[in-house]
Structure formats: C-alpha cells, structure tokens
Tab-separated table of C-alpha atoms and ligand atoms in Angstrom:
chain	number	residue	atom	x	y	z
A	178	MET	CA	0.000	0.000	0.000
A	179	ILE	CA	0.921	3.666	-0.311
A	180	ILE	CA	1.215	5.100	3.185
A	181	GLU	CA	0.563	8.754	3.843
A	182	PRO	CA	0.598	10.657	7.121
A	183	LYS	CA	-2.809	11.072	8.754
A	184	VAL	CA	-2.427	13.698	11.425
A	185	ARG	CA	-5.112	14.109	14.066
A	186	GLY	CA	-4.190	16.927	16.438
A	187	PHE	CA	-1.006	15.881	18.195
A	188	ILE	CA	-0.924	12.339	16.873
A	189	CYS	CA	-0.334	10.715	13.524
A	190	THR	CA	-2.434	7.584	13.061
A	191	THR	CA	-0.223	6.082	10.350
A	192	ALA	CA	3.472	5.244	10.255
A	193	HIS	CA	5.835	4.417	7.409
A	194	PRO	CA	7.979	1.276	7.774
A	195	VAL	CA	10.725	2.418	5.395
A	196	GLY	CA	10.875	5.887	6.961
A	197	CYS	CA	11.004	4.435	10.477
A	198	ARG	CA	13.799	2.086	9.420
A	199	GLU	CA	15.747	5.023	8.000
A	200	ASN	CA	15.162	6.918	11.209
A	201	VAL	CA	16.618	4.070	13.275
A	202	LYS	CA	19.533	3.715	10.850
A	203	ARG	CA	20.369	7.410	11.188
A	204	GLN	CA	20.478	7.088	14.959
A	205	ILE	CA	22.755	4.055	14.688
A	206	ASP	CA	24.988	5.925	12.213
A	207	TYR	CA	25.184	8.871	14.594
A	208	ILE	CA	26.345	6.632	17.441
A	209	LYS	CA	28.934	5.009	15.184
A	210	THR	CA	30.457	8.451	14.535
A	211	GLN	CA	30.858	9.085	18.255
A	212	SER	CA	34.031	7.628	19.591
A	213	SER	CA	33.374	5.478	22.617
A	214	SER	CA	37.108	5.154	23.159
A	215	ASN	CA	37.076	8.690	24.610
A	216	SER	CA	34.377	7.707	26.999
A	217	THR	CA	35.228	6.668	30.509
A	218	THR	CA	31.844	5.266	31.349
A	219	ALA	CA	31.570	4.293	34.997
A	220	LYS	CA	30.905	0.685	34.185
A	221	THR	CA	30.202	-0.684	30.755
A	222	PRO	CA	26.617	-1.920	30.686
A	223	LYS	CA	26.561	-5.363	29.097
A	224	LYS	CA	23.013	-6.642	29.605
A	225	VAL	CA	20.311	-4.025	29.751
A	226	LEU	CA	16.547	-4.084	30.216
A	227	VAL	CA	14.958	-1.074	28.479
A	228	ILE	CA	11.378	-0.500	29.641
A	229	GLY	CA	9.733	1.709	26.985
A	230	CYS	CA	12.210	0.817	24.227
A	231	SER	CA	10.422	1.581	20.975
A	232	THR	CA	10.304	5.364	20.533
A	233	GLY	CA	11.769	8.605	21.915
A	234	TYR	CA	14.316	8.404	24.725
A	235	GLY	CA	13.959	4.654	25.298
A	236	LEU	CA	14.705	3.800	21.668
A	237	ALA	CA	17.669	6.190	21.680
A	238	SER	CA	18.949	4.487	24.856
A	239	ARG	CA	18.692	1.068	23.286
A	240	ILE	CA	20.515	2.207	20.151
A	241	ALA	CA	23.203	4.130	22.050
A	242	LEU	CA	23.961	1.222	24.383
A	243	ALA	CA	23.963	-1.436	21.661
A	244	TYR	CA	26.150	0.537	19.288
A	245	THR	CA	28.538	2.024	21.850
A	246	TYR	CA	29.218	-1.001	24.033
A	247	GLU	CA	27.740	-3.936	22.068
A	248	THR	CA	25.267	-4.175	24.907
A	249	ALA	CA	22.641	-6.928	24.803
A	250	THR	CA	19.208	-5.321	25.128
A	251	LEU	CA	15.875	-6.743	26.148
A	252	GLY	CA	13.201	-4.172	25.343
A	253	ILE	CA	9.641	-3.806	26.600
A	254	MET	CA	7.114	-1.805	24.617
A	255	TYR	CA	3.398	-1.417	24.023
A	256	GLU	CA	2.923	-1.199	20.272
A	257	LYS	CA	0.521	-2.427	17.611
A	258	GLU	CA	1.328	-4.465	14.534
A	259	ALA	CA	-0.347	-3.700	11.203
A	260	SER	CA	-3.790	-5.142	10.609
A	261	GLY	CA	-6.008	-4.850	7.542
A	262	THR	CA	-5.624	-1.334	6.188
A	263	ARG	CA	-4.066	-0.003	9.388
A	264	THR	CA	-0.332	0.439	9.510
A	265	ALA	CA	1.617	-0.684	12.545
A	266	THR	CA	2.625	1.987	15.060
A	267	ALA	CA	5.941	3.789	14.597
A	268	GLY	CA	7.358	2.013	17.652
A	269	TRP	CA	6.574	-1.343	16.051
A	270	TYR	CA	8.429	-0.437	12.847
A	271	ASN	CA	11.318	1.125	14.788
A	272	THR	CA	11.730	-2.075	16.779
A	273	ALA	CA	11.535	-4.292	13.697
A	274	ALA	CA	14.293	-2.164	12.150
A	275	PHE	CA	16.424	-2.048	15.290
A	276	GLU	CA	16.290	-5.817	15.747
A	277	SER	CA	17.168	-6.489	12.121
A	278	PHE	CA	20.189	-4.134	12.245
A	279	ALA	CA	21.236	-5.662	15.563
A	280	GLN	CA	20.952	-9.171	14.122
A	281	GLN	CA	23.111	-8.212	11.115
A	282	ASP	CA	25.674	-6.758	13.502
A	283	GLY	CA	25.700	-9.780	15.788
A	284	LEU	CA	24.081	-8.025	18.743
A	285	TYR	CA	21.554	-9.586	21.107
A	286	ALA	CA	18.243	-7.698	20.834
A	287	GLN	CA	14.930	-9.168	21.942
A	288	THR	CA	11.646	-7.428	22.592
A	289	LEU	CA	8.478	-8.148	24.550
A	290	ASN	CA	5.303	-6.368	23.525
A	291	GLY	CA	2.675	-5.810	26.205
A	292	ASP	CA	1.773	-3.893	29.324
A	293	ALA	CA	4.912	-3.153	31.339
A	294	PHE	CA	2.766	-2.292	34.366
A	295	SER	CA	1.409	-5.829	34.599
A	296	LYS	CA	2.703	-8.661	36.759
A	297	GLU	CA	2.576	-10.969	33.716
A	298	MET	CA	4.987	-8.774	31.747
A	299	LYS	CA	7.402	-8.650	34.664
A	300	GLU	CA	7.282	-12.460	34.879
A	301	GLN	CA	7.817	-12.828	31.124
A	302	ALA	CA	10.750	-10.414	31.144
A	303	ILE	CA	12.355	-12.176	34.100
A	304	ALA	CA	11.950	-15.590	32.447
A	305	LYS	CA	13.567	-14.215	29.286
A	306	ILE	CA	16.434	-12.620	31.229
A	307	LYS	CA	17.094	-15.835	33.145
A	308	GLN	CA	16.993	-17.909	30.000
A	309	ASP	CA	19.114	-15.684	27.750
A	310	LEU	CA	21.162	-13.296	29.876
A	311	GLY	CA	21.267	-14.683	33.407
A	312	LYS	CA	21.051	-11.244	35.016
A	313	VAL	CA	20.852	-7.648	33.810
A	314	ASP	CA	23.319	-5.004	34.951
A	315	MET	CA	21.276	-1.956	33.954
A	316	VAL	CA	17.580	-1.079	33.785
A	317	ILE	CA	16.429	1.951	31.802
A	318	TYR	CA	12.924	3.103	32.756
A	319	SER	CA	11.520	5.222	29.915
A	320	LEU	CA	7.780	4.709	30.025
A	321	ALA	CA	5.362	7.419	28.966
A	322	ALA	CA	1.886	6.003	29.374
A	323	PRO	CA	-1.622	7.409	29.637
A	324	ARG	CA	-2.933	4.811	32.067
A	325	ARG	CA	-2.004	1.977	34.373
A	326	THR	CA	-3.975	-0.935	35.725
A	327	THR	CA	-2.642	-2.098	39.075
A	328	ALA	CA	-2.636	-5.659	40.456
A	329	ASP	CA	-6.029	-5.162	42.169
A	330	GLY	CA	-7.642	-4.339	38.821
A	331	THR	CA	-7.952	-0.556	39.367
A	332	THR	CA	-7.203	1.553	36.301
A	333	TYR	CA	-5.630	4.971	36.845
A	334	THR	CA	-5.612	7.578	34.072
A	335	SER	CA	-3.021	10.327	34.060
A	336	VAL	CA	-4.039	13.893	33.239
A	337	LEU	CA	-2.017	16.867	32.083
A	338	LYS	CA	-3.398	19.674	34.202
A	339	ALA	CA	-2.300	22.501	36.470
A	340	THR	CA	-2.648	21.964	40.227
A	341	ALA	CA	-2.676	25.312	42.015
A	342	GLU	CA	-5.207	27.162	39.893
A	343	PRO	CA	-6.240	27.083	36.233
A	344	PHE	CA	-3.321	28.151	34.034
A	345	VAL	CA	-3.954	30.587	31.202
A	346	SER	CA	-1.202	30.704	28.632
A	347	LYS	CA	-0.339	31.161	25.018
A	348	SER	CA	-0.355	27.850	23.252
A	349	LEU	CA	0.155	26.507	19.778
A	350	ASP	CA	-2.926	25.158	18.040
A	351	LEU	CA	-1.309	22.274	16.237
A	352	ARG	CA	-4.190	21.924	13.780
A	353	HIS	CA	-3.675	25.376	12.277
A	354	ASN	CA	-0.248	26.532	13.516
A	355	THR	CA	-1.924	29.470	15.216
A	356	ILE	CA	-1.338	31.014	18.612
A	357	VAL	CA	-4.316	30.638	20.876
A	358	GLU	CA	-4.993	31.337	24.526
A	359	ALA	CA	-5.333	28.055	26.329
A	360	THR	CA	-6.830	27.584	29.756
A	361	ILE	CA	-5.527	24.506	31.453
A	362	PRO	CA	-7.860	23.535	34.263
A	363	SER	CA	-6.720	22.686	37.736
A	364	ALA	CA	-6.751	19.007	38.667
A	365	THR	CA	-8.649	17.390	41.504
A	366	GLU	CA	-6.784	15.508	44.240
A	367	GLU	CA	-7.849	12.221	42.642
A	368	GLU	CA	-6.466	13.314	39.281
A	369	ILE	CA	-3.135	14.243	40.840
A	370	GLU	CA	-2.994	10.884	42.633
A	371	ALA	CA	-3.910	9.011	39.455
A	372	THR	CA	-1.168	10.785	37.489
A	373	VAL	CA	1.348	9.898	40.200
A	374	LYS	CA	0.185	6.259	40.030
A	375	VAL	CA	0.820	6.188	36.271
A	376	MET	CA	3.915	8.351	35.820
A	377	GLY	CA	5.443	8.255	39.314
A	378	GLY	CA	7.951	5.714	40.541
A	379	GLU	CA	5.773	2.931	41.991
A	380	ASP	CA	6.018	0.681	38.945
A	381	TRP	CA	9.757	1.381	38.559
A	382	GLU	CA	10.275	0.146	42.121
A	383	ASP	CA	8.051	-2.887	41.442
A	384	TRP	CA	10.292	-3.805	38.503
A	385	ILE	CA	13.467	-3.564	40.567
A	386	GLN	CA	11.930	-5.563	43.389
A	387	ALA	CA	10.713	-8.262	40.982
A	388	LEU	CA	14.186	-8.484	39.430
A	389	VAL	CA	15.897	-8.684	42.838
A	390	ASP	CA	13.418	-11.286	44.148
A	391	ALA	CA	14.022	-13.416	41.061
A	392	ASP	CA	17.813	-12.964	41.282
A	393	ALA	CA	17.758	-11.525	37.761
A	394	ILE	CA	19.735	-8.339	38.449
A	395	GLU	CA	23.462	-7.987	39.191
A	396	GLU	CA	24.651	-6.952	42.653
A	397	ASP	CA	25.979	-3.579	41.550
A	398	ALA	CA	23.438	-2.811	38.842
A	399	VAL	CA	22.389	0.698	37.911
A	400	THR	CA	18.896	1.831	37.013
A	401	ILE	CA	18.074	5.139	35.342
A	402	ALA	CA	14.629	6.728	34.898
A	403	TYR	CA	14.013	9.761	32.713
A	404	SER	CA	12.478	12.949	33.957
A	405	TYR	CA	11.836	16.555	33.015
A	406	ILE	CA	11.742	19.800	34.967
A	407	GLY	CA	11.798	22.654	32.454
A	408	PRO	CA	11.935	26.430	32.868
A	409	LYS	CA	9.745	28.708	35.035
A	410	LEU	CA	7.648	29.510	31.986
A	411	THR	CA	6.151	26.013	31.937
A	412	TYR	CA	6.140	25.386	35.710
A	413	PRO	CA	2.335	25.757	36.048
A	414	ILE	CA	1.701	23.024	33.490
A	415	TYR	CA	4.794	20.884	34.031
A	416	LYS	CA	6.848	21.104	37.224
A	417	GLU	CA	3.929	22.266	39.353
A	418	GLY	CA	1.306	20.464	37.302
A	419	THR	CA	0.025	16.924	37.694
A	420	ILE	CA	2.933	15.485	35.688
A	421	GLY	CA	5.426	17.366	37.878
A	422	HIS	CA	3.909	15.724	40.966
A	423	ALA	CA	4.452	12.365	39.314
A	424	LYS	CA	8.047	13.254	38.429
A	425	GLU	CA	8.690	14.368	42.016
A	426	HIS	CA	7.488	10.934	43.122
A	427	LEU	CA	9.836	9.367	40.569
A	428	HIS	CA	12.739	11.380	42.012
A	429	GLN	CA	11.892	10.217	45.541
A	430	THR	CA	11.652	6.652	44.283
A	431	ALA	CA	15.233	6.841	42.995
A	432	LYS	CA	16.370	7.587	46.555
A	433	GLU	CA	14.167	4.833	47.945
A	434	ILE	CA	15.453	2.211	45.514
A	435	THR	CA	19.069	3.128	46.287
A	436	ALA	CA	18.399	2.966	50.035
A	437	THR	CA	16.339	-0.247	49.937
A	438	TYR	CA	18.865	-2.130	47.832
A	439	GLU	CA	21.990	-0.687	49.439
A	440	ASN	CA	23.195	-4.139	50.458
A	441	HIS	CA	22.693	-5.273	46.911
A	442	GLY	CA	24.698	-2.304	45.620
A	443	ILE	CA	21.917	-1.267	43.237
A	444	HIS	CA	21.946	2.436	42.486
A	445	ALA	CA	19.000	4.329	41.003
A	446	TYR	CA	19.439	7.586	39.118
A	447	ILE	CA	17.216	10.170	37.527
A	448	SER	CA	18.364	11.723	34.289
A	449	VAL	CA	16.595	15.032	33.654
A	450	ASN	CA	16.422	15.285	29.884
A	451	LYS	CA	15.732	18.042	27.418
A	452	ALA	CA	12.248	18.870	26.065
A	453	LEU	CA	11.895	17.292	22.641
A	454	VAL	CA	9.145	16.404	20.225
A	455	THR	CA	8.042	12.870	21.049
A	456	GLN	CA	4.646	11.232	21.112
A	457	ALA	CA	4.492	11.923	24.842
A	458	SER	CA	5.482	15.608	24.815
A	459	ALA	CA	3.256	16.567	21.864
A	460	ALA	CA	0.254	15.815	24.075
A	461	ILE	CA	1.120	18.365	26.767
A	462	PRO	CA	-0.611	21.765	26.363
A	463	VAL	CA	1.728	24.787	25.968
A	464	VAL	CA	4.809	22.539	25.649
A	465	PRO	CA	4.798	22.353	21.801
A	466	LEU	CA	5.003	26.166	21.598
A	467	TYR	CA	7.786	26.216	24.155
A	468	ILE	CA	9.613	23.458	22.238
A	469	SER	CA	9.416	25.345	18.953
A	470	LEU	CA	10.944	28.419	20.628
A	471	LEU	CA	13.555	26.279	22.332
A	472	TYR	CA	14.516	24.658	19.013
A	473	LYS	CA	14.861	28.064	17.372
A	474	VAL	CA	17.117	29.469	20.088
A	475	GLN	CA	19.215	26.335	20.609
A	476	LYS	CA	19.718	25.835	16.876
A	477	GLU	CA	20.933	29.430	16.599
A	478	LEU	CA	23.338	28.864	19.488
A	479	GLY	CA	24.443	25.495	18.139
A	480	THR	CA	23.357	23.591	21.247
A	481	HIS	CA	20.295	21.784	19.894
A	482	GLU	CA	20.210	18.025	20.464
A	483	GLY	CA	17.728	15.264	19.641
A	484	CYS	CA	17.046	12.109	21.688
A	485	ILE	CA	20.056	10.252	20.320
A	486	GLU	CA	22.480	13.140	20.949
A	487	GLN	CA	21.105	13.520	24.473
A	488	ILE	CA	21.480	9.856	25.356
A	489	CYS	CA	24.885	9.659	23.727
A	490	ARG	CA	25.960	12.549	25.968
A	491	LEU	CA	24.441	10.758	28.954
A	492	PHE	CA	26.677	7.741	28.473
A	493	ASN	CA	29.758	9.502	27.124
A	494	LYS	CA	29.882	12.573	29.317
A	495	LYS	CA	27.621	12.271	32.359
A	496	TYR	CA	27.616	8.640	33.387
A	497	ILE	CA	31.352	8.574	33.815
A	498	GLU	CA	34.203	7.777	36.142
A	499	SER	CA	33.342	6.147	39.419
A	500	ALA	CA	29.830	7.632	39.572
A	501	PRO	CA	27.596	9.719	37.323
A	502	GLN	CA	27.879	13.502	37.484
A	503	VAL	CA	24.902	14.736	39.467
A	504	ASP	CA	23.698	18.107	40.784
A	505	GLU	CA	23.153	18.975	44.454
A	506	ALA	CA	19.795	17.172	44.378
A	507	GLY	CA	21.449	14.017	43.031
A	508	LEU	CA	20.013	14.396	39.512
A	509	ILE	CA	21.881	13.856	36.239
A	510	ARG	CA	21.244	17.040	34.228
A	511	LEU	CA	21.006	16.563	30.468
A	512	ASP	CA	18.797	19.662	30.403
A	513	ASP	CA	21.826	21.855	31.154
A	514	TYR	CA	21.944	23.354	27.648
A	515	GLU	CA	18.166	23.883	27.630
A	516	LEU	CA	18.199	25.696	30.958
A	517	ASP	CA	21.277	27.729	30.117
A	518	SER	CA	20.466	31.340	31.092
A	519	LYS	CA	21.267	32.609	27.570
A	520	VAL	CA	18.687	30.237	26.102
A	521	GLN	CA	15.982	30.953	28.650
A	522	LYS	CA	16.508	34.727	28.586
A	523	ARG	CA	16.002	34.716	24.822
A	524	ILE	CA	12.845	32.586	25.107
A	525	GLU	CA	11.448	34.901	27.800
A	526	GLU	CA	12.018	37.850	25.468
A	527	ILE	CA	10.303	36.227	22.506
A	528	TRP	CA	7.394	34.603	24.379
A	529	PRO	CA	5.284	37.774	25.010
A	530	THR	CA	5.744	38.997	21.436
A	531	ILE	CA	4.771	35.806	19.666
A	532	THR	CA	1.615	35.911	17.547
A	533	THR	CA	0.108	33.866	14.744
A	534	ASP	CA	1.516	36.382	12.258
A	535	ASN	CA	5.133	36.234	13.370
A	536	ILE	CA	5.309	32.642	14.592
A	537	LYS	CA	7.171	31.376	11.535
A	538	ASP	CA	9.951	33.921	12.092
A	539	ASN	CA	10.167	33.716	15.860
A	540	ALA	CA	9.710	30.027	16.501
A	541	ASP	CA	11.034	26.937	14.762
A	542	ILE	CA	7.618	25.673	13.735
A	543	ALA	CA	9.145	24.001	10.692
A	544	GLY	CA	11.605	22.170	12.964
A	545	TYR	CA	8.789	21.126	15.284
A	546	TRP	CA	6.813	19.585	12.418
A	547	GLU	CA	9.891	18.057	10.857
A	548	ASP	CA	10.558	16.150	14.069
A	549	PHE	CA	6.876	15.286	14.367
A	550	TYR	CA	6.665	13.708	10.908
A	551	THR	CA	10.060	12.052	11.263
A	552	MET	CA	8.820	10.345	14.415
A	553	PHE	CA	6.268	8.475	12.288
A	554	GLY	CA	8.693	7.815	9.425
A	555	PHE	CA	7.522	10.621	7.124
A	556	HIS	CA	9.293	13.559	5.445
A	557	ILE	CA	12.590	11.688	5.408
A	558	ALA	CA	14.930	12.493	2.545
A	559	GLY	CA	15.725	9.513	0.341
A	560	VAL	CA	12.501	7.622	1.116
A	561	ASN	CA	10.182	7.195	-1.866
A	562	TYR	CA	6.731	7.732	-0.413
A	563	GLU	CA	5.044	7.056	-3.737
A	564	GLN	CA	6.244	3.488	-3.755
A	565	GLU	CA	3.978	0.662	-2.611
A	566	VAL	CA	5.179	-0.826	0.680
A	567	ASP	CA	4.093	-3.800	2.721
A	568	ALA	CA	2.710	-2.464	6.013
A	569	ALA	CA	2.927	-5.900	7.629
A	570	VAL	CA	6.458	-5.984	9.001
A	571	SER	CA	7.450	-8.572	11.550
A	572	ILE	CA	9.746	-8.130	14.504
A	573	PRO	CA	12.207	-11.038	14.501
A	574	SER	CA	11.904	-11.805	18.223
A	575	ILE	CA	8.107	-11.489	18.263
A	576	LEU	CA	7.482	-13.813	15.312
A	577	PRO	CA	4.793	-16.331	16.246
B	295	LIG	P1	7.568	8.060	24.010
B	295	LIG	O1	6.099	8.228	23.922
B	295	LIG	O2	8.385	8.343	22.787
B	295	LIG	O3	7.955	6.572	24.489
B	295	LIG	C1	7.203	5.870	25.425
B	295	LIG	C2	7.603	4.401	25.431
B	295	LIG	O4	6.841	3.741	26.435
B	295	LIG	C3	7.309	3.648	24.124
B	295	LIG	O5	8.345	2.713	23.896
B	295	LIG	C4	6.015	2.899	24.430
B	295	LIG	O6	5.818	1.713	23.657
B	295	LIG	C5	6.233	2.581	25.876
B	295	LIG	N1	5.004	2.308	26.626
B	295	LIG	C6	3.965	3.142	26.866
B	295	LIG	N2	3.049	2.528	27.642
B	295	LIG	C7	3.512	1.289	27.906
B	295	LIG	C8	3.046	0.190	28.650
B	295	LIG	N3	1.889	0.214	29.331
B	295	LIG	N4	3.791	-0.946	28.652
B	295	LIG	C9	4.973	-1.026	27.984
B	295	LIG	N5	5.476	0.007	27.286
B	295	LIG	C10	4.763	1.154	27.241
B	295	LIG	O7	8.030	8.973	25.220
B	295	LIG	P2	9.352	9.770	25.597
B	295	LIG	O8	9.126	11.200	25.346
B	295	LIG	O9	10.561	9.120	25.061
B	295	LIG	O10	9.315	9.612	27.184
B	295	LIG	C11	10.038	8.627	27.878
B	295	LIG	C12	10.388	9.194	29.239
B	295	LIG	O11	11.225	10.347	29.052
B	295	LIG	C13	9.158	9.668	30.025
B	295	LIG	O12	9.331	9.378	31.373
B	295	LIG	C14	9.196	11.184	29.805
B	295	LIG	O13	8.567	11.906	30.829
B	295	LIG	C15	10.700	11.430	29.796
B	295	LIG	N6	11.111	12.701	29.205
B	295	LIG	C16	10.596	13.122	27.997
B	295	LIG	C17	10.929	14.377	27.510
B	295	LIG	C18	10.376	14.880	26.230
B	295	LIG	O14	10.433	16.100	25.986
B	295	LIG	N7	9.866	14.046	25.361
B	295	LIG	C19	11.864	15.260	28.242
B	295	LIG	C20	12.426	14.672	29.423
B	295	LIG	C21	12.023	13.442	29.899
C-alpha cells in the first residue's frame, strides 16, 4: 500500500515502515560516529533491560547502548502491529528495524510487547532474562503512558493539568499553527494521585523488586529513569502540574530504591532530559510552543540536540568515572543546555511577542513539524513515499 501521514491533532495515526527504518539507521549511524574510546563510562553496561524501548528516549537508549558497548538489550514496549488497512505503530516499525540491524551486527536484541505495568509482563521479562542473559546489569525506565492498571484491577488515568489554579497561557494550536490562549484547568486531588500512580515511581520500584526477588539483576546494577523539569515559563503546566507531581514521586523513588537495595549495591538515578518532540510531549498543552521556541534558540546557538544526541551525551559525558555527574539534588542534568540562562533569557524575550503572524519567524515551527513527521517515518529524505510498501512488518523476536 501507499502510506501517507494522517495527522489528528497531536498524533499521527499512520506510520511508514521504510521511513522508520531510515530513522533508526540514522540514529545508529550517529552513534557510530561518536568515539566510545574517549568515553570513561563508569561501568560498561553489558546486559540491559529497556522498559519503553520503541520510541523517543527509550529507543535512543537502546541504540546508544547497543552501538557504543555492544550491549545486549531486552526491550519492553506497548505497540501495535499492522492489521487490515491499518499500519503498525511507529514504535513497532522502529523495533523491527532495530532488531534487524542488531541481528546483522551480531548483537543480542529481543523485545516483549505488552503492558509493562502488569505482573505478567514482569514475569515474562524475568523468564527471558534468566533464560538468555542470566542477570541484567542496567535497567532503563523510559515509560510514557496514559494509564495503568494495578494488580487489584484498578485503572488509573493520568491527566495533564495545572494543580494550584487554572493556568492561562499562550499555546500553539497544532491543527492550524496558530497562537491561541489556552486555559488549562486545575486538577482534583484524585487526578493528581492518578497521574502519580501512572507516571510516578511505583512501577519502577516494582520492577526492581521483581528483578531482585528473582535474582535476575546484578549486585551492583544501575537503574536510570528519565524525567523533566523545564523552565519557570512552563512550571504551572509541568513542574507544578500533575505530571510534575508524578516526576517528584519518581525522584523520591530513585532515593528509595538506592536505600532499599543498598546491600545489593543497586543504584537508582534520575536523568533530567531536554524537552523534545516525542509522542508523549506533543500531548502536553503549551509545551509544543515552548519546544518550537527552544529549538529556534538552541539551533541558533548550536546547542540543539535530539534524543540520540542527548542519550549519547548521557553515556559519554555524564555517566562517567566512578559515579555519574549529578547536581546537588542528586540528579543527572542533560537539560543543562536547555536551561542555560542565555537560552531561557532569549525565550522569555520572545514569548510575550509571539503571535500567529510572526510565529514562523520567531519560533522553529518548521523544525517542530519536521521532528513530528520524522517520528512516524515521514518527510525523510531519500525515502520514496510514492512506492507501494508492505505495512505488515514482523519483529524477529516477536514472530509467532
Ligand atoms: P515516548 O512516547 O516516545 O515513548 C514511550 C515508550 O513507552 C514507548 O516505547 C512505548 O511503547 C512505551 N510504553 C507506553 N506505555 C507502555 C506500557 N503500558 N507498557 C509497555 N510500554 C509502554 O516517550 P518519551 O518522550 O521518550 O518519554 C520517555 C520518558 O522520558 C518519560 O518518562 C518522559 O517523561 C521522559 N522525558 C521526555 C521528555 C520529552 O520532551 N519528550 C523530556 C524529558 C524526559
């Protein structure tokens, strides 16, 4: 079939297998150009579990680890294969591509598709680790999920709302590329709690406990979860919003995991990453406008990075020597370039002046959309989108 992008608000309901493959290949090629011999990584990760491995930061982590250290990766994702006239999701195609490149290059790469929050998925992953790898020495936690069903059958749905009072802000209407005034309502206590249940650290801790109980994690393993803080401008919707409460819980969980498993030598870290266009961030009100300003300013200053550049810097520059470089709160800061005062001062200057008429000049709207389409395998140079392609692509390790 001929596959075209079908954009509905902040999501694209189709994905292109050839474009996604090219996207994965470019990330692999980028890593191959980065010399790992300069890197003095604390401890070379050899067997890594990547929870949320198929898109965004998790995919970049999987690629960076595999192609820097020849790391064996077991990935967990929640993606859909193609069926009838529906294409598979981008994460499905990315994973099919990653596994096939890894196979060609003699790297271990296996994937489990299903709900990472469930007990069944934890059991499956542990069985796979025990069978193929013995134990893992690193766990990357990179889930971005809208809901979670806990063991007692309760389903919690996360919301992206303010908490103190409704937040009125400029926002980008992604359907028309216009600036609108958005009012983000304030969440109820239950909504805050539900968001913490989904995006906080409870499930991360459950994973580590399940791995320890099953003796499927090395004594001195490291686990890293990804977080975001952002600038003052977005505090009401992010840091002080429902999602920020969840991230605060995640940060506390890192301390708890490290303390609980001290005798085991397991250390949990939070890496605070840069705001980037991913399927998760596109859904947050106000953030797409902020991202398009951020892209504009950082590209002008030469400090712009995508997921792969960020994660490459994590392992080559931050997670080094005897322990990762952390700030006074114990966080790894990959958002250092984003929060640089030069960058934020410029954004604060532009923000009040931005209108629908001048948005193309003052914000990198083109860059925003380029990343958006790329995420689904579209708008990629060298890919012939007029050519018929088979949407049914199998993932080697998930073949029936
Ligand atoms: P993403 O949407 O690109 O990736 C989410 C991943 O989670 C996918 O692999 C998906 O298949 C998987 N997933 C979702 N629900 C699942 C479930 N129930 N079971 C198994 N897998 C599931 O998201 P992104 O942006 O890469 O986010 C990953 C982490 O990075 C999140 O914690 C996010 O808050 C954080 N982060 C994101 C930033 C951004 O600007 N995009 C900035 C800083 C941190």
